[in-house]
Amino acid sequence: MAVQPIRLFPDPVLRTPAAPVETFDKELRRLVKDLTETMVDAPGAGLAAPQIGVSLRVFTYWVDDELGHLVNPDLDLSEDVQDGEEGCLSVPGMAFDTRRARSVVARGMNMHGEPVVISGSDLLARCVQHETDHLDGIIFIDRLDAEGRKEAMRQIRQAEWFADQAIAVSPHPISSRWL
Ligand code: ZN
């Protein structure tokens, strides 16, 4: 079983721009396998490597029964846009209306280092944009307007997973000197 724990907002790895993959080796193939298994287990429509703590430019997707992955993606976006609900496995249990390009052409490589092109619209296009954002340290709530972001932050602060996490990583060290 290679299902990995999914990092939650505001884990710093989610804010770190990921490095391009330079070596197409066994490690990379294992990463793609881990991402795929973790995404399917969640289940999610997409998962980016930083979400399992690996800062490399790799994501997987699972849209319309098609499982795939892309390494070092480079996107061409349509001018035509789509509005619709979007969520994130790193911000669990929430969805917000997020504007995205309607369609996308994504160029990159597969895990064997061969060039691939993924063209899609609607959900696949949304997924590819969302996951590529993760590789740039961008979380989908950054794409909301000011009001949407405020509402998203309000819901996040109230979420149980966020509170549990805040307790686990309290920045205040416990010391008998500080009362
Ligand atoms: Zn996400």
Coordinates of C-alpha atoms and ligand atoms in Angstrom, one line a residue:
M1 CA 0.0 0.0 0.0
A2 CA 1.5 3.3 -1.0
V3 CA -1.3 5.6 0.1
Q4 CA 0.4 8.7 1.6
P5 CA -1.0 11.2 4.1
I6 CA -2.3 14.3 2.4
R7 CA -0.8 17.6 3.6
L8 CA -3.4 20.1 4.8
F9 CA -3.5 23.9 4.5
P10 CA -1.5 25.8 5.7
D11 CA 1.4 23.3 5.5
P12 CA 4.4 25.3 4.1
V13 CA 5.1 22.6 1.4
L14 CA 1.8 23.8 -0.2
R15 CA 3.3 27.3 -0.5
T16 CA 6.6 26.2 -1.9
P17 CA 7.1 26.3 -5.7
A18 CA 8.1 22.8 -6.8
A19 CA 11.3 22.0 -8.6
P20 CA 11.2 20.6 -12.2
V21 CA 11.9 16.9 -12.5
E22 CA 15.3 16.2 -14.1
T23 CA 15.7 12.5 -13.5
F24 CA 13.2 10.0 -14.9
D25 CA 14.1 7.1 -12.6
K26 CA 12.5 4.5 -10.4
E27 CA 11.9 7.1 -7.7
L28 CA 9.8 9.1 -10.1
R29 CA 7.8 6.1 -11.1
R30 CA 7.2 5.3 -7.4
L31 CA 6.1 8.9 -6.8
V32 CA 3.5 8.7 -9.7
K33 CA 2.3 5.4 -8.2
D34 CA 2.0 6.8 -4.7
L35 CA 0.1 9.9 -6.1
T36 CA -2.2 7.7 -8.1
E37 CA -3.0 5.4 -5.2
T38 CA -3.5 8.3 -2.8
M39 CA -5.7 10.1 -5.2
V40 CA -7.9 7.1 -5.9
D41 CA -8.1 6.2 -2.2
A42 CA -9.2 9.8 -1.2
P43 CA -11.0 9.8 -3.7
G44 CA -10.0 12.9 -5.6
A45 CA -10.0 14.1 -9.3
G46 CA -6.4 15.2 -9.0
L47 CA -3.4 15.3 -6.8
A48 CA -0.1 17.2 -6.9
A49 CA 3.2 15.9 -5.5
P50 CA 3.5 18.8 -2.9
Q51 CA 0.2 17.5 -1.4
I52 CA 2.0 14.4 -0.3
G53 CA 5.1 16.4 0.8
V54 CA 7.2 16.0 -2.4
S55 CA 8.2 19.3 -3.9
L56 CA 8.5 18.2 -7.5
R57 CA 6.5 19.2 -10.6
V58 CA 4.3 16.1 -11.0
F59 CA 0.6 15.6 -10.7
T60 CA -2.0 12.9 -11.4
Y61 CA -5.6 13.2 -12.5
W62 CA -8.7 11.0 -12.5
V63 CA -11.4 12.6 -14.6
D64 CA -14.1 10.8 -16.6
D65 CA -12.7 7.4 -15.7
E66 CA -9.3 8.4 -17.2
L67 CA -6.3 8.0 -14.9
G68 CA -3.2 10.0 -16.0
H69 CA -0.2 11.9 -14.8
L70 CA 1.9 14.8 -16.1
V71 CA 5.5 15.8 -15.3
N72 CA 6.8 19.4 -15.7
P73 CA 3.5 20.8 -17.1
D74 CA 3.4 23.9 -19.2
L75 CA -0.1 25.2 -19.9
D76 CA -1.8 27.1 -22.7
L77 CA -5.2 28.4 -21.4
S78 CA -8.2 29.4 -23.5
E79 CA -9.6 32.9 -23.1
D80 CA -13.0 31.4 -22.7
V81 CA -13.7 30.9 -19.0
Q82 CA -15.9 28.6 -16.8
D83 CA -17.4 29.1 -13.4
G84 CA -18.1 26.3 -11.1
E85 CA -17.5 24.7 -7.7
E86 CA -14.0 23.6 -6.9
G87 CA -12.5 21.8 -3.9
C88 CA -9.1 20.6 -2.8
L89 CA -8.0 17.5 -0.8
S90 CA -5.7 19.9 1.2
V91 CA -8.7 22.0 2.2
P92 CA -11.1 19.1 2.9
G93 CA -14.9 19.3 3.0
M94 CA -15.3 22.7 1.2
A95 CA -16.1 23.9 -2.2
F96 CA -16.1 27.4 -3.6
D97 CA -17.1 28.9 -7.0
T98 CA -13.8 29.4 -8.8
R99 CA -13.3 30.9 -12.3
R100 CA -11.0 28.9 -14.6
A101 CA -10.1 28.9 -18.3
R102 CA -12.7 26.7 -20.1
S103 CA -10.0 24.6 -21.9
V104 CA -6.4 23.9 -21.6
V105 CA -3.5 22.4 -23.6
A106 CA -0.9 21.0 -21.2
R107 CA 2.5 20.0 -22.5
G108 CA 4.9 18.0 -20.4
M109 CA 6.3 14.5 -20.0
N110 CA 5.3 11.2 -18.8
M111 CA 7.2 9.3 -16.1
H112 CA 9.4 7.8 -18.7
G113 CA 10.6 11.2 -20.0
E114 CA 8.5 11.0 -23.2
P115 CA 6.7 14.2 -24.3
V116 CA 3.0 14.2 -23.9
V117 CA 0.2 16.7 -24.5
I118 CA -3.1 16.7 -22.6
S119 CA -6.0 18.7 -24.1
G120 CA -9.2 19.1 -22.3
S121 CA -12.1 21.3 -21.3
D122 CA -14.5 21.6 -18.4
L123 CA -13.5 19.4 -15.4
L124 CA -10.3 18.1 -16.9
A125 CA -9.2 21.7 -17.7
R126 CA -10.2 22.8 -14.2
C127 CA -8.2 19.9 -12.7
V128 CA -5.1 20.5 -14.7
Q129 CA -5.1 24.2 -13.8
H130 CA -5.7 23.4 -10.1
E131 CA -2.9 20.9 -9.9
T132 CA -0.4 23.1 -11.8
D133 CA -1.2 25.9 -9.4
H134 CA -0.2 23.5 -6.6
L135 CA 3.2 23.1 -8.3
D136 CA 3.6 26.9 -8.1
G137 CA 2.6 27.1 -4.4
I138 CA -0.9 28.5 -5.3
I139 CA -4.0 27.2 -3.5
F140 CA -7.4 27.5 -5.2
I141 CA -8.7 30.0 -2.5
D142 CA -6.0 32.4 -3.9
R143 CA -8.1 32.5 -7.1
L144 CA -11.2 33.7 -5.4
D145 CA -12.2 37.3 -5.2
A146 CA -11.7 39.2 -1.9
E147 CA -15.1 38.3 -0.6
G148 CA -14.8 34.7 -1.6
R149 CA -11.4 34.4 0.0
K150 CA -12.7 36.0 3.3
E151 CA -15.6 33.5 3.4
A152 CA -13.2 30.6 2.6
M153 CA -10.8 31.6 5.4
R154 CA -13.8 31.9 7.8
Q155 CA -14.9 28.3 7.0
I156 CA -11.3 27.0 7.2
R157 CA -10.8 28.6 10.7
Q158 CA -14.0 26.8 11.8
A159 CA -13.1 23.5 10.3
E160 CA -12.3 20.6 12.7
W161 CA -9.3 19.5 10.7
F162 CA -7.8 23.0 10.8
A163 CA -8.3 23.3 14.6
D164 CA -6.7 19.8 15.2
Q165 CA -3.8 20.8 13.1
A166 CA -3.3 24.1 14.8
I167 CA -3.1 22.4 18.1
A168 CA -0.6 19.8 16.7
V169 CA 1.7 22.5 15.4
S170 CA 1.3 25.2 18.0
P171 CA 4.1 27.8 17.6
H172 CA 4.3 28.3 21.3
P173 CA 6.9 26.1 22.9
I174 CA 6.0 24.9 26.4
S175 CA 8.4 26.2 29.0
S176 CA 8.1 26.6 32.7
R177 CA 9.7 30.0 32.3
W178 CA 6.7 31.4 30.4
L179 CA 3.6 31.6 32.4
Ligands
ZN1 ZN -5.8 20.9 -4.4

